[in-house]
Amino acid sequence: MGHEDSAKGLKRWIDLATCLVATDADGAPLGFITLIEPGTLAYESANLRWFEAWQAEQGCDLLYVDRIAISKAARGQGLGQRLYAAAFDLARGRQWLGAEVNTDPDNPGSHRFHARMGFVRVGEKRYTPDYTVAYYARPV
């Protein structure tokens, strides 16, 4: 699996990322968004490598959204938009914020969400016969 399939792997991933966490009034986590700097070679991610190549090709500065997760209880309340707003604030001074969304298996809700947030599709890559992602970027 991935880099977070053990406690040690999870800690290493968190150490490499900037993680913004939304909590309720009692401090319980409701969701998070993680951001990774391009050039973080210790982070083994084909998606980050894709964005590094795109960034070099475009001659631009980008911050990569590795993932966003919202608890079931907090969905539909605008938390994803607020987490992305915080990510945009953190990325100020850069040109782009980049993210990927699965197309196979498809995640139509995430495609719609990113379009509503102003992201444009900048690429797509099939990694295996049953795994394809679309790459999105949005000016900051």
PDB file of C-alpha atoms in Angstrom:
ATOM      1  CA  MET A   1       0.000   0.000   0.000  1.00  0.00           C
ATOM      2  CA  GLY A   2       1.211   3.500   0.687  1.00  0.00           C
ATOM      3  CA  HIS A   3       3.470   5.392   2.977  1.00  0.00           C
ATOM      4  CA  GLU A   4       0.938   5.541   5.823  1.00  0.00           C
ATOM      5  CA  ASP A   5       0.253   1.819   6.264  1.00  0.00           C
ATOM      6  CA  SER A   6       2.033   1.706   9.637  1.00  0.00           C
ATOM      7  CA  ALA A   7       2.400   4.059  12.601  1.00  0.00           C
ATOM      8  CA  LYS A   8       6.007   4.715  11.582  1.00  0.00           C
ATOM      9  CA  GLY A   9       4.972   5.361   7.976  1.00  0.00           C
ATOM     10  CA  LEU A  10       2.183   7.696   9.085  1.00  0.00           C
ATOM     11  CA  LYS A  11       4.569   9.716  11.255  1.00  0.00           C
ATOM     12  CA  ARG A  12       7.071   9.972   8.407  1.00  0.00           C
ATOM     13  CA  TRP A  13       4.324  11.164   6.031  1.00  0.00           C
ATOM     14  CA  ILE A  14       3.104  13.776   8.522  1.00  0.00           C
ATOM     15  CA  ASP A  15       6.680  14.975   9.056  1.00  0.00           C
ATOM     16  CA  LEU A  16       7.060  15.558   5.297  1.00  0.00           C
ATOM     17  CA  ALA A  17       3.747  17.385   4.877  1.00  0.00           C
ATOM     18  CA  THR A  18       2.019  20.493   6.076  1.00  0.00           C
ATOM     19  CA  CYS A  19      -1.231  19.238   7.561  1.00  0.00           C
ATOM     20  CA  LEU A  20      -4.113  21.622   8.267  1.00  0.00           C
ATOM     21  CA  VAL A  21      -6.692  20.093  10.608  1.00  0.00           C
ATOM     22  CA  ALA A  22     -10.251  21.284  11.241  1.00  0.00           C
ATOM     23  CA  THR A  23     -11.697  20.439  14.647  1.00  0.00           C
ATOM     24  CA  ASP A  24     -14.983  20.832  16.447  1.00  0.00           C
ATOM     25  CA  ALA A  25     -15.416  22.991  19.561  1.00  0.00           C
ATOM     26  CA  ASP A  26     -14.073  20.157  21.730  1.00  0.00           C
ATOM     27  CA  GLY A  27     -10.956  19.693  19.609  1.00  0.00           C
ATOM     28  CA  ALA A  28     -12.079  16.482  17.902  1.00  0.00           C
ATOM     29  CA  PRO A  29     -10.834  16.305  14.290  1.00  0.00           C
ATOM     30  CA  LEU A  30     -13.427  16.793  11.547  1.00  0.00           C
ATOM     31  CA  GLY A  31     -11.145  16.845   8.534  1.00  0.00           C
ATOM     32  CA  PHE A  32      -7.711  17.647   7.198  1.00  0.00           C
ATOM     33  CA  ILE A  33      -5.819  18.704   4.100  1.00  0.00           C
ATOM     34  CA  THR A  34      -2.156  17.856   3.532  1.00  0.00           C
ATOM     35  CA  LEU A  35       0.215  19.846   1.365  1.00  0.00           C
ATOM     36  CA  ILE A  36       3.564  18.653   0.027  1.00  0.00           C
ATOM     37  CA  GLU A  37       6.343  20.783  -1.413  1.00  0.00           C
ATOM     38  CA  PRO A  38       7.501  19.746  -4.882  1.00  0.00           C
ATOM     39  CA  GLY A  39      11.034  18.445  -4.609  1.00  0.00           C
ATOM     40  CA  THR A  40      10.283  16.462  -1.453  1.00  0.00           C
ATOM     41  CA  LEU A  41      12.167  13.434  -2.742  1.00  0.00           C
ATOM     42  CA  ALA A  42      11.648  11.480   0.482  1.00  0.00           C
ATOM     43  CA  TYR A  43       7.937  11.431  -0.339  1.00  0.00           C
ATOM     44  CA  GLU A  44       7.430   8.601  -2.808  1.00  0.00           C
ATOM     45  CA  SER A  45       4.439   9.728  -4.846  1.00  0.00           C
ATOM     46  CA  ALA A  46       3.939   9.315  -8.580  1.00  0.00           C
ATOM     47  CA  ASN A  47       1.402  12.152  -8.416  1.00  0.00           C
ATOM     48  CA  LEU A  48       3.898  14.524  -6.816  1.00  0.00           C
ATOM     49  CA  ARG A  49       6.477  13.530  -9.455  1.00  0.00           C
ATOM     50  CA  TRP A  50       3.882  14.303 -12.171  1.00  0.00           C
ATOM     51  CA  PHE A  51       3.305  17.779 -10.715  1.00  0.00           C
ATOM     52  CA  GLU A  52       7.051  18.378 -10.430  1.00  0.00           C
ATOM     53  CA  ALA A  53       7.383  17.676 -14.165  1.00  0.00           C
ATOM     54  CA  TRP A  54       4.358  19.888 -14.950  1.00  0.00           C
ATOM     55  CA  GLN A  55       5.778  22.679 -12.789  1.00  0.00           C
ATOM     56  CA  ALA A  56       9.128  22.501 -14.620  1.00  0.00           C
ATOM     57  CA  GLU A  57       7.381  22.442 -18.010  1.00  0.00           C
ATOM     58  CA  GLN A  58       5.200  25.441 -17.107  1.00  0.00           C
ATOM     59  CA  GLY A  59       8.021  27.343 -15.395  1.00  0.00           C
ATOM     60  CA  CYS A  60       5.797  27.999 -12.408  1.00  0.00           C
ATOM     61  CA  ASP A  61       5.695  27.635  -8.628  1.00  0.00           C
ATOM     62  CA  LEU A  62       3.208  25.134  -7.183  1.00  0.00           C
ATOM     63  CA  LEU A  63       2.140  23.575  -3.882  1.00  0.00           C
ATOM     64  CA  TYR A  64       0.661  20.059  -4.090  1.00  0.00           C
ATOM     65  CA  VAL A  65      -2.469  18.960  -2.218  1.00  0.00           C
ATOM     66  CA  ASP A  66      -1.685  15.351  -1.370  1.00  0.00           C
ATOM     67  CA  ARG A  67      -5.083  14.634   0.117  1.00  0.00           C
ATOM     68  CA  ILE A  68      -8.132  16.018   1.818  1.00  0.00           C
ATOM     69  CA  ALA A  69     -10.442  14.029   4.065  1.00  0.00           C
ATOM     70  CA  ILE A  70     -13.672  15.032   5.786  1.00  0.00           C
ATOM     71  CA  SER A  71     -15.432  12.933   8.429  1.00  0.00           C
ATOM     72  CA  LYS A  72     -18.871  11.646   7.467  1.00  0.00           C
ATOM     73  CA  ALA A  73     -20.421  13.734  10.243  1.00  0.00           C
ATOM     74  CA  ALA A  74     -18.910  16.952   8.835  1.00  0.00           C
ATOM     75  CA  ARG A  75     -19.697  16.427   5.144  1.00  0.00           C
ATOM     76  CA  GLY A  76     -21.988  18.846   3.344  1.00  0.00           C
ATOM     77  CA  GLN A  77     -21.187  21.724   5.709  1.00  0.00           C
ATOM     78  CA  GLY A  78     -18.578  23.563   3.623  1.00  0.00           C
ATOM     79  CA  LEU A  79     -15.598  22.188   5.538  1.00  0.00           C
ATOM     80  CA  GLY A  80     -13.789  21.131   2.357  1.00  0.00           C
ATOM     81  CA  GLN A  81     -14.125  24.663   0.989  1.00  0.00           C
ATOM     82  CA  ARG A  82     -12.800  26.118   4.249  1.00  0.00           C
ATOM     83  CA  LEU A  83      -9.829  23.733   4.296  1.00  0.00           C
ATOM     84  CA  TYR A  84      -9.013  24.657   0.703  1.00  0.00           C
ATOM     85  CA  ALA A  85      -9.357  28.362   1.591  1.00  0.00           C
ATOM     86  CA  ALA A  86      -6.756  27.815   4.319  1.00  0.00           C
ATOM     87  CA  ALA A  87      -4.529  25.999   1.804  1.00  0.00           C
ATOM     88  CA  PHE A  88      -4.852  28.918  -0.643  1.00  0.00           C
ATOM     89  CA  ASP A  89      -3.843  31.303   2.151  1.00  0.00           C
ATOM     90  CA  LEU A  90      -0.822  29.137   2.956  1.00  0.00           C
ATOM     91  CA  ALA A  91       0.138  29.019  -0.736  1.00  0.00           C
ATOM     92  CA  ARG A  92       0.031  32.815  -1.207  1.00  0.00           C
ATOM     93  CA  GLY A  93       3.050  33.993  -3.138  1.00  0.00           C
ATOM     94  CA  ARG A  94       2.993  30.904  -5.350  1.00  0.00           C
ATOM     95  CA  GLN A  95       1.325  30.661  -8.714  1.00  0.00           C
ATOM     96  CA  TRP A  96      -0.625  27.391  -8.434  1.00  0.00           C
ATOM     97  CA  LEU A  97      -2.167  24.864  -6.074  1.00  0.00           C
ATOM     98  CA  GLY A  98      -2.301  21.372  -7.606  1.00  0.00           C
ATOM     99  CA  ALA A  99      -4.447  18.329  -6.783  1.00  0.00           C
ATOM    100  CA  GLU A 100      -5.319  14.977  -8.316  1.00  0.00           C
ATOM    101  CA  VAL A 101      -8.669  13.217  -8.549  1.00  0.00           C
ATOM    102  CA  ASN A 102      -9.308   9.586  -9.455  1.00  0.00           C
ATOM    103  CA  THR A 103     -10.976   9.018 -12.814  1.00  0.00           C
ATOM    104  CA  ASP A 104     -10.704   5.205 -12.720  1.00  0.00           C
ATOM    105  CA  PRO A 105     -12.205   4.363 -10.356  1.00  0.00           C
ATOM    106  CA  ASP A 106     -14.096   7.591 -10.895  1.00  0.00           C
ATOM    107  CA  ASN A 107     -14.834  10.141  -8.190  1.00  0.00           C
ATOM    108  CA  PRO A 108     -17.379  12.448  -9.884  1.00  0.00           C
ATOM    109  CA  GLY A 109     -18.148  14.352  -6.674  1.00  0.00           C
ATOM    110  CA  SER A 110     -14.501  15.334  -6.301  1.00  0.00           C
ATOM    111  CA  HIS A 111     -14.294  16.413  -9.957  1.00  0.00           C
ATOM    112  CA  ARG A 112     -17.339  18.674  -9.449  1.00  0.00           C
ATOM    113  CA  PHE A 113     -15.962  20.028  -6.155  1.00  0.00           C
ATOM    114  CA  HIS A 114     -12.610  20.952  -7.679  1.00  0.00           C
ATOM    115  CA  ALA A 115     -14.306  22.599 -10.682  1.00  0.00           C
ATOM    116  CA  ARG A 116     -16.469  24.676  -8.293  1.00  0.00           C
ATOM    117  CA  MET A 117     -13.297  25.684  -6.429  1.00  0.00           C
ATOM    118  CA  GLY A 118     -11.824  27.066  -9.675  1.00  0.00           C
ATOM    119  CA  PHE A 119      -9.439  24.230 -10.528  1.00  0.00           C
ATOM    120  CA  VAL A 120      -8.792  23.444 -14.188  1.00  0.00           C
ATOM    121  CA  ARG A 121      -7.803  20.051 -15.516  1.00  0.00           C
ATOM    122  CA  VAL A 122      -4.164  20.139 -16.632  1.00  0.00           C
ATOM    123  CA  GLY A 123      -3.475  16.469 -17.313  1.00  0.00           C
ATOM    124  CA  GLU A 124      -4.331  12.823 -16.826  1.00  0.00           C
ATOM    125  CA  LYS A 125      -2.307   9.654 -16.331  1.00  0.00           C
ATOM    126  CA  ARG A 126      -3.226   5.971 -16.353  1.00  0.00           C
ATOM    127  CA  TYR A 127      -0.970   4.122 -13.930  1.00  0.00           C
ATOM    128  CA  THR A 128      -2.526   0.659 -14.159  1.00  0.00           C
ATOM    129  CA  PRO A 129      -5.392  -0.810 -16.201  1.00  0.00           C
ATOM    130  CA  ASP A 130      -7.799   0.063 -13.377  1.00  0.00           C
ATOM    131  CA  TYR A 131      -6.222   3.225 -11.924  1.00  0.00           C
ATOM    132  CA  THR A 132      -6.203   6.633 -13.644  1.00  0.00           C
ATOM    133  CA  VAL A 133      -6.007  10.110 -12.164  1.00  0.00           C
ATOM    134  CA  ALA A 134      -6.795  13.573 -13.480  1.00  0.00           C
ATOM    135  CA  TYR A 135      -4.532  16.440 -12.474  1.00  0.00           C
ATOM    136  CA  TYR A 136      -6.015  19.804 -11.569  1.00  0.00           C
ATOM    137  CA  ALA A 137      -4.412  23.155 -10.833  1.00  0.00           C
ATOM    138  CA  ARG A 138      -5.761  26.484  -9.687  1.00  0.00           C
ATOM    139  CA  PRO A 139      -4.065  29.853  -9.660  1.00  0.00           C
ATOM    140  CA  VAL A 140      -3.473  31.105  -6.124  1.00  0.00           C
TER     141      VAL A 140
END
